[in-house]
Short mmCIF file of C-alpha atoms in Angstrom, two decimals:
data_model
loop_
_atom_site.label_atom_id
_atom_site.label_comp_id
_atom_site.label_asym_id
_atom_site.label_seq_id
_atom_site.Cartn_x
_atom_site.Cartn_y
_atom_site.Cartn_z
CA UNK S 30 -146.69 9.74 -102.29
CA UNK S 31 -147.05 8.02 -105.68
CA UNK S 32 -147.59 3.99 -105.75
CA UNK S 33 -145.21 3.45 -108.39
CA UNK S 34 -142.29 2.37 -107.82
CA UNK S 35 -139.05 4.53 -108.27
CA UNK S 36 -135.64 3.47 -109.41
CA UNK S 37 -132.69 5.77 -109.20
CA UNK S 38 -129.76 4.27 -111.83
CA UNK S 39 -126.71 5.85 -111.70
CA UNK S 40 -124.64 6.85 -114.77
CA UNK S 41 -127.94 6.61 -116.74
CA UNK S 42 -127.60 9.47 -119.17
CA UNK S 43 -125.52 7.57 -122.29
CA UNK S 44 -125.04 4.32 -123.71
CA UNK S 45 -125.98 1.78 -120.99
CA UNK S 46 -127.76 3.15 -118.42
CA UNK S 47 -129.62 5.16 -121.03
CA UNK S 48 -131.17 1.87 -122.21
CA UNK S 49 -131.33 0.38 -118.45
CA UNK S 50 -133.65 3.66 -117.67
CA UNK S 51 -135.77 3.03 -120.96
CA UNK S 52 -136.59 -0.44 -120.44
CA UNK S 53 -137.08 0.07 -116.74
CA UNK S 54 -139.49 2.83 -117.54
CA UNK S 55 -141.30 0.84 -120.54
CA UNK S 56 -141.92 -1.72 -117.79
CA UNK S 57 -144.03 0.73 -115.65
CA UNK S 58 -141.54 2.69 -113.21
CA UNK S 59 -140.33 6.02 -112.64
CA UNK S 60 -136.82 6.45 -113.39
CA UNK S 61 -134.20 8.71 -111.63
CA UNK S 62 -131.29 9.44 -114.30
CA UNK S 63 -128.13 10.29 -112.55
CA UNK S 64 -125.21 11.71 -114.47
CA UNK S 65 -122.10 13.73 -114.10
CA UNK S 66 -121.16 15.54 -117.02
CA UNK S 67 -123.52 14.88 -119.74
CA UNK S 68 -126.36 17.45 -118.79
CA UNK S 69 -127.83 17.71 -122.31
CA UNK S 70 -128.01 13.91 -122.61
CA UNK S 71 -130.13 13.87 -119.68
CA UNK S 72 -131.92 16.43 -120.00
CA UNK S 73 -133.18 14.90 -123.91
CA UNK S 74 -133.64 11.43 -122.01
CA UNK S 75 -135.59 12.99 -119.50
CA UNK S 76 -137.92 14.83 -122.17
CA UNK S 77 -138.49 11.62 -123.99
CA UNK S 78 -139.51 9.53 -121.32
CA UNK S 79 -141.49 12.18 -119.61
CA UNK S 80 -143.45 12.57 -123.30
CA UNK S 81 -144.29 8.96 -123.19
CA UNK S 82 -145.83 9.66 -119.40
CA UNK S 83 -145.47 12.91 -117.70
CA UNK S 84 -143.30 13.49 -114.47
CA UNK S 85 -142.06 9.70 -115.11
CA UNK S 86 -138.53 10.82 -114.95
CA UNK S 87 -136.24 12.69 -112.68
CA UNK S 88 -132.33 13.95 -113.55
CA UNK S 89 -130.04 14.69 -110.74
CA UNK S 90 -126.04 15.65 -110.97
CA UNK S 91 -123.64 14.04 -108.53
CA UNK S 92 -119.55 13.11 -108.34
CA UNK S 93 -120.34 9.82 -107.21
CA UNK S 94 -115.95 9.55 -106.86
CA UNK S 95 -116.73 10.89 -103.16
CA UNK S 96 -119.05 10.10 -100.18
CA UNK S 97 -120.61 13.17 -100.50
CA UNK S 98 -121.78 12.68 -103.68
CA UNK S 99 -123.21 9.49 -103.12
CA UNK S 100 -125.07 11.15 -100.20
CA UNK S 101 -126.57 14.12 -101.77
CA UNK S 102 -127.43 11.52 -104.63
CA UNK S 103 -129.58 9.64 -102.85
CA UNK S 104 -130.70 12.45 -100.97
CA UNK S 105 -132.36 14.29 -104.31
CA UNK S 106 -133.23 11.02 -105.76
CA UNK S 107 -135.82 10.31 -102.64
CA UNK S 108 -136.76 13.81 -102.32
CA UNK S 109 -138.08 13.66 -105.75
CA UNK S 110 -141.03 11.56 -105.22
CA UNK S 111 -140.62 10.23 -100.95
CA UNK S 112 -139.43 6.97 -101.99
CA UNK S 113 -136.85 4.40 -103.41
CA UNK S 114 -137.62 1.04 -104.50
CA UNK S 115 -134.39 0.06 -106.23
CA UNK S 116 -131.19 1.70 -107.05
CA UNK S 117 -128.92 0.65 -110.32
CA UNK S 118 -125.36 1.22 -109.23
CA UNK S 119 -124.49 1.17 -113.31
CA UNK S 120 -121.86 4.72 -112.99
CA UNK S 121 -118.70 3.30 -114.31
CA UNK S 122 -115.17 4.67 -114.86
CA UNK S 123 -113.48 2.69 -118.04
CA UNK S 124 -109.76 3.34 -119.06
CA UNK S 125 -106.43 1.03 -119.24
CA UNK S 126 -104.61 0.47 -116.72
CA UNK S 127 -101.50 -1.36 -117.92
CA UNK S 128 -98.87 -2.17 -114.87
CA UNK S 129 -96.02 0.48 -115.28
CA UNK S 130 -98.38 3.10 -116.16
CA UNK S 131 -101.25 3.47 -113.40
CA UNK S 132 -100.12 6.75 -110.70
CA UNK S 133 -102.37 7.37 -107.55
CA UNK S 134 -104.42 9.18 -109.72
CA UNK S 135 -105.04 6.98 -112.09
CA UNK S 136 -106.19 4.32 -109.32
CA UNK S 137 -108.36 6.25 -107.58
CA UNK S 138 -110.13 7.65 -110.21
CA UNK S 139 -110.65 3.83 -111.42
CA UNK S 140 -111.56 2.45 -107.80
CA UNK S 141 -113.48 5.39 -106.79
CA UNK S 142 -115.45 5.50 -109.69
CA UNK S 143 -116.40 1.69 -110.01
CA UNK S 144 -116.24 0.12 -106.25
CA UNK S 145 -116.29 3.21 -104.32
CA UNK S 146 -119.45 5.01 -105.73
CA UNK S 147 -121.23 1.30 -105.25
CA UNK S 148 -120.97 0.86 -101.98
CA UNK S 149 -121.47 4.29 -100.72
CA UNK S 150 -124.64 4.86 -102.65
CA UNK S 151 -125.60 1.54 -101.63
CA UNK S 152 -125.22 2.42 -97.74
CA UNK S 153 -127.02 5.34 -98.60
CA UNK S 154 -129.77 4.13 -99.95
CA UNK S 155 -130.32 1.44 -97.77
CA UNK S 156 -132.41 2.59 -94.99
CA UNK S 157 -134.92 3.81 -97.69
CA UNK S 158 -134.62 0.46 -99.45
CA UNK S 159 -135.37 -1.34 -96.13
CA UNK S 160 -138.31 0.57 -95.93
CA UNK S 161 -139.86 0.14 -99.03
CA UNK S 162 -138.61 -3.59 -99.53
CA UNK S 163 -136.67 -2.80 -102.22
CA UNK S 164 -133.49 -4.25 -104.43
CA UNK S 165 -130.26 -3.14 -105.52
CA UNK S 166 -128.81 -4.28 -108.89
CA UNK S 167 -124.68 -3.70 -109.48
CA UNK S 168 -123.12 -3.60 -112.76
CA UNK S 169 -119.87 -5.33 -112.83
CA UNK S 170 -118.40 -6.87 -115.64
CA UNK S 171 -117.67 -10.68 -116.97
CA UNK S 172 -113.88 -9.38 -117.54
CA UNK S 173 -113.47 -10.52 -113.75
CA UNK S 174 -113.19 -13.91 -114.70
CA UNK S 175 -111.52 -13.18 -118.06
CA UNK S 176 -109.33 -10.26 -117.85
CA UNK S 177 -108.09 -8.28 -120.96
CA UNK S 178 -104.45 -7.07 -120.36
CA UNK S 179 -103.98 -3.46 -119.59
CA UNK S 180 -107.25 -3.35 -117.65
CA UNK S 181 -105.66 -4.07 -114.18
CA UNK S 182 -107.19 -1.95 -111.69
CA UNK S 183 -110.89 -1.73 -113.85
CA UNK S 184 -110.71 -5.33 -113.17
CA UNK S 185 -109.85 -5.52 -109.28
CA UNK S 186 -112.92 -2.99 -108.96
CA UNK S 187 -115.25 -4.73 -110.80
CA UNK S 188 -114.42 -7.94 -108.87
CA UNK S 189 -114.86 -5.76 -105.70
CA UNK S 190 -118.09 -5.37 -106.85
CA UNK S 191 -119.24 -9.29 -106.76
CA UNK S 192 -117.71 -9.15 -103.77
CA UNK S 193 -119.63 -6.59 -102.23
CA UNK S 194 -123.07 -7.50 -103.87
CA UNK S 195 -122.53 -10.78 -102.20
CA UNK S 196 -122.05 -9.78 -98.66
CA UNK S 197 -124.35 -6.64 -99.08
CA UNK S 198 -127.07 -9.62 -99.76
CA UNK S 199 -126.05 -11.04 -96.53
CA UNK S 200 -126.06 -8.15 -94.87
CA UNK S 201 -129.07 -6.11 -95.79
CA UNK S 202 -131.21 -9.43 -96.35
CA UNK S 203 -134.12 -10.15 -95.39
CA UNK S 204 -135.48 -6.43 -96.26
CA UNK S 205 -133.58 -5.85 -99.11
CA UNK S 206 -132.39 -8.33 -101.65
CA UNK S 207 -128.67 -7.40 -103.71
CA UNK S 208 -127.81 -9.03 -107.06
CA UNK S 209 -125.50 -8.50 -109.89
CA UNK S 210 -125.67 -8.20 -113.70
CA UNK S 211 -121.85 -9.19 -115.37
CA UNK S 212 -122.34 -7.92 -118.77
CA UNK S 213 -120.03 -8.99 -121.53
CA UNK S 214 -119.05 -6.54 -124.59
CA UNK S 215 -121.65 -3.91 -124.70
CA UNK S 216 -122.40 -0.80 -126.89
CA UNK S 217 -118.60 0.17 -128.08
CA UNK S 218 -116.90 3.20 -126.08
CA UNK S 219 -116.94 6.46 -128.09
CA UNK S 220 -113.34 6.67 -128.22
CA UNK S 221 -110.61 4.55 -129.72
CA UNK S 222 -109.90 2.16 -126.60
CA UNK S 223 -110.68 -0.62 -128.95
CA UNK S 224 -109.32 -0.71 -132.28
CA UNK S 225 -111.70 -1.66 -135.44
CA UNK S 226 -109.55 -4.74 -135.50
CA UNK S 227 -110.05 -5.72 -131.63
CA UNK S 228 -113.72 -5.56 -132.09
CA UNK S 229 -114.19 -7.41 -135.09
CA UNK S 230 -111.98 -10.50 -132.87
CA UNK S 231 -114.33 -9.52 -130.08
CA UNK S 232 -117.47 -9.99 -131.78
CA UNK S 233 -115.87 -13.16 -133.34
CA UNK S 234 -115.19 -14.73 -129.99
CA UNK S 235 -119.00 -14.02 -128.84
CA UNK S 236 -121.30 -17.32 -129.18
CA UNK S 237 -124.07 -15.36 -130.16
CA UNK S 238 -122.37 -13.28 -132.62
CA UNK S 239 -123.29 -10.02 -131.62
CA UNK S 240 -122.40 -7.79 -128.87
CA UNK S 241 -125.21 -6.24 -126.16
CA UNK S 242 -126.93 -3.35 -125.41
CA UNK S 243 -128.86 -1.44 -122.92
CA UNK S 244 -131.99 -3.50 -123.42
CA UNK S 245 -129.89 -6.85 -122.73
CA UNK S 246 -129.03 -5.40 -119.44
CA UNK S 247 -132.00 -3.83 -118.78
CA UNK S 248 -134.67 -6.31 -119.26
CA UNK S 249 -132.35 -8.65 -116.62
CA UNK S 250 -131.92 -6.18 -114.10
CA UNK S 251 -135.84 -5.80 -114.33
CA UNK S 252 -136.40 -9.12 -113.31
CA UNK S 253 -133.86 -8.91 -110.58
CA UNK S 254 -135.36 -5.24 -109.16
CA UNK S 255 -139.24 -6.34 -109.47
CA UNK S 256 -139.99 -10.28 -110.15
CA UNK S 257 -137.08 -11.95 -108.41
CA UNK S 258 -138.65 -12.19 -105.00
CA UNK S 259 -136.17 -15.23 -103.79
CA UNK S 260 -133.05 -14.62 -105.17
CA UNK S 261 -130.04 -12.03 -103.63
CA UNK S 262 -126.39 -12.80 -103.62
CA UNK S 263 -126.65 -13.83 -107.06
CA UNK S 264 -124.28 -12.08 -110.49
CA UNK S 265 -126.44 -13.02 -113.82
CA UNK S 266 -123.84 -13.15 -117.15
CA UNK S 267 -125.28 -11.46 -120.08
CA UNK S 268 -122.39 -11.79 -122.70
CA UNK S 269 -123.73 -13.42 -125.63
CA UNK S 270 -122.65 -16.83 -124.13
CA UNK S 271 -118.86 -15.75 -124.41
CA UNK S 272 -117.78 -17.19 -121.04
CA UNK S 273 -118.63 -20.68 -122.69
CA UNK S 274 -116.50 -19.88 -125.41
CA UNK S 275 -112.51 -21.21 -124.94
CA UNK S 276 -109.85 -18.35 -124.25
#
């Protein structure tokens, strides 16, 4: 069994979790990249890191919407390399959700997707985390203090996040410690869910004048997976400094 540690982040292929598994790598571990759709993504991610240090980095499919999925995630992701040292529950599901317009459908593929695939790869991974002494770091979102209309039921499962990082930390201390990282605007979605004129009022609102990336997130969740030996039960803002800003 190798000494260094591994990290399995979910929804790691794109965008985010792309940059959460390059900084976490950069920093010395071996990465797990889950994803669901976007093979070829993962696959290139997986060549580049694995250039930079060979058999660094590991690419797994799951549907992380069910149990099963969660399961058999966590199941590949420790047969890999025998262990698990922290696990990035970063998969996401982002759409509106305006009241009047969300079916069953709609909210399950929103809940399941977000809150769901958290805490089921979280239970899953948790006996192996025990073992090895290791963290977990959710992704949630700042909008659960500041909602933006139409985003209902993304909201309610982000904030079902915080609350589950907070009694997971309860419950899984004092083997394994659970925080949370509440990003603000990140890299833009690759589809028109926000207008040019919505971001430019976005960026405007943000105190540092910019929105964040993957290496925002993923130098904090670093700290919180591998130097943050006395903190759990804790969600870290990294928006720029927008939640000082007024509404």
């Amino acid at each position: 069994m190798s000494a260094v540690p591994v990290i399995l982040i979910t929804g790691a292929a794109r965008r985010i979790g792309a940059g959460l598994a390059r900084v976490l790598h950069a920093r010395g571990c071996n990465v797990v990249i889950h994803y669901r759709q976007s093979a070829d993504a993962a696959k290139a991610l997986q060549a580049e890191l694995c250039a930079q240090r060979p058999h660094s980095a590991h690419i797994l499919a799951a549907d992380l919407g069910t149990a099963r999925g969660c399961a058999e995630a966590i199941a590949a992701a420790l047969n890999w390399q025998g262990r698990l040292d922290g696990l990035v529950n970063n998969a996401s599901t982002f759409v509106r959700s305006a009241l009047g317009e969300v079916d069953e459908a709609h909210w399950a593929y929103l809940i399941d997707g977000n809150l769901k695939a958290a805490f089921f790869c979280s239970q899953y991974a948790a006996p192996a985390l025990r073992q090895s002494g290791g963290a977990i770091v959710n992704v949630c979102d700042v909008r659960t203090d500041r909602p933006l209309p139409g985003f209902s039921v993304y909201t309610a499962a982000k904030a079902g996040i915080v609350s589950l990082t907070r009694s997971l930390a309860l419950e899984l201390a004092p083997h394994v410690r659970v925080n949370a990282i509440s990003p603000g605007s990140l890299t833009w979605p690759e589809d028109d869910t926000f207008n040019a004129d919505e971001r430019t009022r976005i960026e405007a609102s943000i105190p540092l004048a910019r929105i964040g990336d993957g290496n925002d997130i993923g130098r904090v969740a670093y700290f919180l997976l591998r130097d943050a030996d006395y903190v759990t039960g804790q969600v870290i803002a990294v928006d720029g400094g927008a939640g000082l800003a007024s509404p």
